[in-house]
XYZ file of C-alpha atoms in Angstrom:
102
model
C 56.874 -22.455 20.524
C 57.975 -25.821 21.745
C 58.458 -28.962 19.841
C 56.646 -32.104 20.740
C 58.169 -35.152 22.355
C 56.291 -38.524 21.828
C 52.885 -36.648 22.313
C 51.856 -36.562 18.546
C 51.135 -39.135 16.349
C 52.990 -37.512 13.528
C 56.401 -35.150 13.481
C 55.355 -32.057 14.930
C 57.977 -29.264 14.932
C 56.039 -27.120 16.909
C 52.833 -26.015 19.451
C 52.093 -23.541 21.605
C 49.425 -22.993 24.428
C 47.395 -19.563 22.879
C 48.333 -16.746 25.543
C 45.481 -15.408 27.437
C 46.318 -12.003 24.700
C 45.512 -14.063 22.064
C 41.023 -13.149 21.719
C 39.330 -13.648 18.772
C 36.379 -11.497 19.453
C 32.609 -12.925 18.345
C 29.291 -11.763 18.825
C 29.207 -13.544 21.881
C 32.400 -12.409 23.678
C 36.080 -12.898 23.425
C 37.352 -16.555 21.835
C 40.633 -17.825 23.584
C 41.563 -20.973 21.843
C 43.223 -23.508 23.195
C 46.284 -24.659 20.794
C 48.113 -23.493 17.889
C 49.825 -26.509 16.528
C 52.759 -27.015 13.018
C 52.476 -30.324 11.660
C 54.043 -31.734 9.201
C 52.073 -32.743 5.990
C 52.342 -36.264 5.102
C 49.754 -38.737 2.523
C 48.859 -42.560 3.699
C 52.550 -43.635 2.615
C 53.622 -41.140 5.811
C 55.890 -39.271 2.662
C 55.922 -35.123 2.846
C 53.137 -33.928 1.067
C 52.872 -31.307 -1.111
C 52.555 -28.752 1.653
C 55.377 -28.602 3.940
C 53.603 -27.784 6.997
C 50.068 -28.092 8.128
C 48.859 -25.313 10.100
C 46.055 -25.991 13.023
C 43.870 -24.891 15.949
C 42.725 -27.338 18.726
C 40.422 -26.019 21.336
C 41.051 -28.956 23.915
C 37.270 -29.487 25.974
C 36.409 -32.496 28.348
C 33.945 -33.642 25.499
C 33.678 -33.104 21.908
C 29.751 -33.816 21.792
C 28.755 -30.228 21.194
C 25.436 -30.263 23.256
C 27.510 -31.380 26.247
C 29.330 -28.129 26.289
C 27.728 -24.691 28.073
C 25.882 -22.513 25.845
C 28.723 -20.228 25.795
C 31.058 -22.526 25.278
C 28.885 -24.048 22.008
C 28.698 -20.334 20.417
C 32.437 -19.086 20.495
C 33.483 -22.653 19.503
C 31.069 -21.981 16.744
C 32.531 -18.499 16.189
C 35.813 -19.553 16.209
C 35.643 -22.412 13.547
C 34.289 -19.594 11.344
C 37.425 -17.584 11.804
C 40.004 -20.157 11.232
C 39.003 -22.453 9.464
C 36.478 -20.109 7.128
C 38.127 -16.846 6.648
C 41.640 -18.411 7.191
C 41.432 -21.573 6.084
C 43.203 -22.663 8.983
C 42.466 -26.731 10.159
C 40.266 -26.121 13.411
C 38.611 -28.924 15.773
C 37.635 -29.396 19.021
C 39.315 -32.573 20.904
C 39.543 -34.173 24.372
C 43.752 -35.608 24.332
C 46.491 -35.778 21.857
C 45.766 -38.999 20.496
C 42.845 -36.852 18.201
C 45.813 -35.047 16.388
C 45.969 -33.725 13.675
């Protein structure tokens, strides 16, 4: 996992680019997200929150209007919100650059 260097808007210990290995398999195919990212958790005042780290998934796309994407595309993006954000509650968006983080 690397740290980030300027790229985030807030302290981020830690990303990493999701290994081709890394599927989560949906009724449409095999999901390969884009991004795994640790974030730190911090209200307006930009003090820690009660979590110490926030845990999220960015799939990075050209576009984030959904009926711009392929078909495919549109269903295992679909597929794989409901796995990380819905069984494991895990923060999960679709964005075009770093400047969307978190």
């Amino acid at each position: 996992m690397a740290t980030c260097s300027g790229c985030c808007p807030r302290p981020c210990p830690g990303y990493l680019n999701l290994p081709a290995w890394f599927k989560v398999p949906t009724p449409v195919g095999n999901y390969n997200p884009g991004w795994a990212i640790v974030m730190e958790d911090r209200d307006e005042f930009d003090d820690v929150g009660d979590k110490p780290m926030l845990y999220l998934v960015r799939e990075t796309k050209s576009t984030t209007v959904h009926s711009e994407l392929r078909e495919a595309e549109q269903q295992k993006i679909h597929y794989g919100k409901r796995h990380f954000k819905g069984a494991l509650g895990v923060d999960y968006r679709v964005v075009t650059n770093a400047d969307e983080l978190p």
